[in-house]
Amino acid sequence: MTDLSSNPVKAVPSARPNSGSLYQRDTRTRRRNAAEKRFRAYGLTAILIAVLALAFLVTTIIRDGSGAFRQTYLSIPVALDAEILDPQGNRDPAQMASVLTLSYGQVLDRALDRAVADLNLQIPGLQDGDVDGLVSRDASAQLRRMVLDNPELVGQTVDVNVLVNGRIDGYFKGRVTMQSAERDSNVSPQQLLLAEALRDEGLLVTRFNREFLTNADASDQRPEAAGVGVAMLGSLYMMLVVLFLAVPIGVAASIYLEEFAPKNRITDIIEVNISNLAAVPSIVFGILGLAVFINFVGLPQSAPIVGGLVLTLMTLPTIIIATRAALKSVPPSIRDAALGVGASKMQTVFHHVLPLAMPGILTGTIIGLAQALGETAPLLLIGMVAFVREFPAAPPEGLFDPASALPVQVYNWTQRSDPAFVERASGAIIVLLVFLLCMNLLAIYLRRKFERRW
Amino acid sequence: MKFLGLGATALSVIALTATAASARDQVQVAGSSTVLPYSTIVAELFGENTDFATPVIESGGSSTGLRRFCEGVGPNTIDIANSSRAMRETEVAECAANGVTDIIEVRFGYDGIVFASAADGNEFALTPADVFNALAARRVVDGAVVDNTATNWAEVNPDLPDQEILVFVPGTRHGTREVFEEKVIIQGCADSGAKEVFEAELSEEDAKEACVRLRTDGRSIDIDGDYTETLARIGSSPNGIGVFGLSFYENNTDTLRVATINGVVPSTETISSGEYPVSRPLFFYVKKAHIGVIPGLKEFAEFFVSDAIAGPNGPLAAYGLVSDPELASVQQTVADEVTMQ
């Protein structure tokens, strides 16, 4: 830039001799060309830095997070001991429900011990407790659900496919090594050797983990069972609320402001305020949401409806600004022509201006939605940054059930003590990025599809 | 037009259901991030083993949780506050002012606080006095109060390794900080004889203040985030020592090496026997007015403190909780809904 401005004509009067030949570049032309080259180089460097940063971000996330989409499972036969699981012996599900998952853990431990003994594996230094620690704590819950759904299974031996403990799973993903296992109080190298032997026998399989997308969050003790199901549903519900509230309100407001409202001091003030609101930190909307929707209106905490309402407030300015810009870009000749053939003002707007402005409106809306999808701060105050395991019901009732959200899930998982949650958090980021990518692709597609040229 | 119509319909549906929305059917909990993992483990098991919905658990810190707990009575307020310290007088008064008068205090176990450094670093055998001398803003050398300029652990105590002093301590918004100050720094202040010197010069209150004032020259760093942040800081500066909860350390023994205090290795056993000095009770507070209104509230509290869960062989102990030796009386408190005085 300095080159351009420090290059006034009077500074280099002698550098421009009237030699005349157009084939010979004079000093001034050379400087101008050099300045342009430099500018291009700066631009290219900027883009290159941005691309490198993005590539770094994406590769780290994919490297850390791809593991979340693969999970290790163990299939073993389990003898469902009637003495433990149905002490009354009458197969009454109501009475069998009093048997806690902890008892199912015992059943599972026995089955494991037997399976390992049957295989006759020789692993030096293997201790009794090591075999039990192989499967996830979620496995006993899975077994209990299975038995309560079908009490007739008690007394039989069934083949089950259960999750493997997070540390063992981490070993097959390269997160846990023999060296780290030696220092780790939660896993021993013998367990890893045993797991390897079981894998060689074909009992232990690492496969695609669909459950990551459908499971709810899990506690610190079973990272292997944690999934983004509830969070995805919560995010979806919030986006529905935002879509159904922010779009009509935002578009209506912009049409009125742009086409009907008189241009006076009041509309000027409103305009300034809208631009201002677009830049207000999102946490402010969270405080507002807590005060208005929860404390005043009495809506429940942790509910997607409140999250959706807060995000609606946050997205409205973005949508209004984008819509007004789109309406402004429709040439006045269209309006004049419509009015000229006798259309009313409203007909002009809805039949001619709005359809032409639609691509711009859609793009603005989708960008606003994408922004809302990634928001965590306003959700903190309305109780959505929480551990939620129950899936919300179908809308509209489900909008009032507690739910989490995708960015919240990422935030929650980065705070857990078990290192396996790092992988989960990155996995959730991948899901979030895929969502955002889809939304942006949709925005581009819609814009292309409805685009008009004059 | 279609847009507007659709929006209007949606609005009316939402307005209708909003008025019809009844009391919630799941327990809501908020508070200490130290108690959070225990609370989620219990909530998970509770949801799995009973017909009640899994409670919703928020984090945010002991003080935040208790403030929200004290906001009032009604389905829009939380039912249980988790806390890594006992409720303060002022908080009880605030609760009472908002109509929350009957509060059941439940102490469900103890948590140890440990010093840990990178697994491949030096071994540390600390005493509270060492920590005080390394971290206090002013310490006592040969009977005179001097500004703390020690840069190396060996300078503080020749038996300690020759390593730069760099400690990550929990920030003031954490309940852990209070315990750290009380059980380590003030103890160290007394053990090193600094307290006596301070008290001779200042009033008792000021002497305590002088004890807990940590140095600000970058040797003692406040961490306002969670333990995962402390862990990340140790990862990037291998000379650092971090203050962690015992359960967090036990989940990361592959990357962390724990320091002994007074020669005792922290573990659930040494903490419950009282040998390891730095521990604190963990609490949750139940709003009695919500029992019978929110389904499963009392059942959840009872489930939490039952022997199968909070006992020495339960899943909480496996995660790092030091179970309460007086668990039976705690169970009785919950069963009888005995409120705080």
Short mmCIF file of N, CA and C in Angstrom, two decimals, chain B residues 33 166-177 180 214 218-237 240-244 248:
data_model
loop_
_atom_site.label_atom_id
_atom_site.label_comp_id
_atom_site.label_asym_id
_atom_site.label_seq_id
_atom_site.Cartn_x
_atom_site.Cartn_y
_atom_site.Cartn_z
N SER B 33 -18.22 -28.96 39.65
CA SER B 33 -17.67 -29.78 38.58
C SER B 33 -16.89 -30.97 39.15
N LEU B 166 6.98 -24.32 39.31
CA LEU B 166 5.87 -23.90 38.45
C LEU B 166 4.67 -24.76 38.86
N VAL B 167 3.69 -24.13 39.50
CA VAL B 167 2.56 -24.89 40.00
C VAL B 167 1.26 -24.32 39.44
N PHE B 168 0.40 -25.21 38.97
CA PHE B 168 -0.91 -24.81 38.47
C PHE B 168 -1.93 -25.09 39.56
N VAL B 169 -2.46 -24.03 40.15
CA VAL B 169 -3.42 -24.21 41.24
C VAL B 169 -4.81 -23.82 40.75
N PRO B 170 -5.85 -24.45 41.34
CA PRO B 170 -7.21 -24.12 40.90
C PRO B 170 -7.54 -22.66 41.19
N GLY B 171 -8.28 -22.05 40.28
CA GLY B 171 -8.66 -20.65 40.45
C GLY B 171 -9.67 -20.47 41.57
N THR B 172 -9.91 -19.22 41.93
CA THR B 172 -10.73 -18.95 43.11
C THR B 172 -12.20 -19.32 42.95
N ARG B 173 -12.66 -19.57 41.71
CA ARG B 173 -14.07 -19.92 41.59
C ARG B 173 -14.31 -21.40 41.90
N HIS B 174 -13.23 -22.15 42.09
CA HIS B 174 -13.36 -23.58 42.37
C HIS B 174 -13.43 -23.83 43.88
N GLY B 175 -14.26 -24.81 44.25
CA GLY B 175 -14.32 -25.20 45.66
C GLY B 175 -12.98 -25.80 46.08
N THR B 176 -12.27 -26.40 45.11
CA THR B 176 -10.99 -27.04 45.39
C THR B 176 -9.98 -26.03 45.95
N ARG B 177 -10.06 -24.78 45.48
CA ARG B 177 -9.11 -23.77 45.93
C ARG B 177 -9.18 -23.59 47.45
N PHE B 180 -7.48 -26.40 49.10
CA PHE B 180 -6.04 -26.27 48.85
C PHE B 180 -5.44 -25.26 49.82
N LEU B 214 -0.73 -15.97 47.47
CA LEU B 214 0.24 -16.69 46.64
C LEU B 214 1.03 -15.69 45.80
N GLY B 218 4.37 -15.47 38.37
CA GLY B 218 4.30 -16.49 37.34
C GLY B 218 4.77 -17.86 37.76
N ARG B 219 5.09 -18.03 39.08
CA ARG B 219 5.48 -19.37 39.54
C ARG B 219 4.24 -20.17 39.97
N SER B 220 3.25 -19.44 40.42
CA SER B 220 1.98 -20.08 40.79
C SER B 220 0.92 -19.55 39.84
N ILE B 221 0.33 -20.45 39.09
CA ILE B 221 -0.60 -20.01 38.05
C ILE B 221 -2.01 -20.49 38.37
N ASP B 222 -2.95 -19.57 38.45
CA ASP B 222 -4.35 -19.93 38.70
C ASP B 222 -4.96 -20.51 37.43
N ILE B 223 -5.61 -21.65 37.58
CA ILE B 223 -6.31 -22.26 36.45
C ILE B 223 -7.80 -22.12 36.71
N ASP B 224 -8.48 -21.34 35.89
CA ASP B 224 -9.92 -21.16 36.11
C ASP B 224 -10.76 -22.23 35.40
N GLY B 225 -10.14 -22.93 34.48
CA GLY B 225 -10.87 -23.99 33.77
C GLY B 225 -10.92 -25.26 34.61
N ASP B 226 -11.13 -26.37 33.94
CA ASP B 226 -11.23 -27.63 34.65
C ASP B 226 -9.86 -28.31 34.72
N TYR B 227 -9.86 -29.51 35.32
CA TYR B 227 -8.61 -30.25 35.44
C TYR B 227 -8.00 -30.58 34.08
N THR B 228 -8.87 -30.70 33.06
CA THR B 228 -8.32 -30.99 31.73
C THR B 228 -7.41 -29.87 31.26
N GLU B 229 -7.72 -28.63 31.70
CA GLU B 229 -6.85 -27.51 31.32
C GLU B 229 -5.50 -27.64 32.04
N THR B 230 -5.56 -27.98 33.33
CA THR B 230 -4.33 -28.16 34.09
C THR B 230 -3.47 -29.24 33.43
N LEU B 231 -4.12 -30.33 33.02
CA LEU B 231 -3.41 -31.43 32.36
C LEU B 231 -2.75 -30.95 31.08
N ALA B 232 -3.48 -30.15 30.31
CA ALA B 232 -2.92 -29.64 29.05
C ALA B 232 -1.73 -28.72 29.34
N ARG B 233 -1.80 -27.93 30.43
CA ARG B 233 -0.70 -27.03 30.77
C ARG B 233 0.54 -27.82 31.16
N ILE B 234 0.34 -28.93 31.87
CA ILE B 234 1.49 -29.76 32.22
C ILE B 234 2.09 -30.39 30.97
N GLY B 235 1.19 -30.74 30.02
CA GLY B 235 1.67 -31.29 28.77
C GLY B 235 2.58 -30.32 28.03
N SER B 236 2.26 -29.02 28.12
CA SER B 236 3.06 -28.05 27.37
C SER B 236 4.25 -27.51 28.18
N SER B 237 4.20 -27.59 29.50
CA SER B 237 5.38 -27.22 30.28
C SER B 237 5.69 -28.34 31.27
N GLY B 240 5.99 -28.32 35.15
CA GLY B 240 4.89 -27.89 35.99
C GLY B 240 4.37 -28.99 36.90
N ILE B 241 3.79 -28.55 38.02
CA ILE B 241 3.09 -29.47 38.92
C ILE B 241 1.66 -28.96 39.01
N GLY B 242 0.71 -29.87 38.89
CA GLY B 242 -0.69 -29.45 38.91
C GLY B 242 -1.41 -29.95 40.14
N VAL B 243 -2.47 -29.23 40.51
CA VAL B 243 -3.32 -29.68 41.61
C VAL B 243 -4.56 -30.32 40.98
N PHE B 244 -4.81 -31.59 41.34
CA PHE B 244 -5.92 -32.33 40.74
C PHE B 244 -6.78 -32.97 41.82
N PHE B 248 -9.54 -37.64 39.13
CA PHE B 248 -8.99 -37.23 37.84
C PHE B 248 -7.61 -37.84 37.64
#
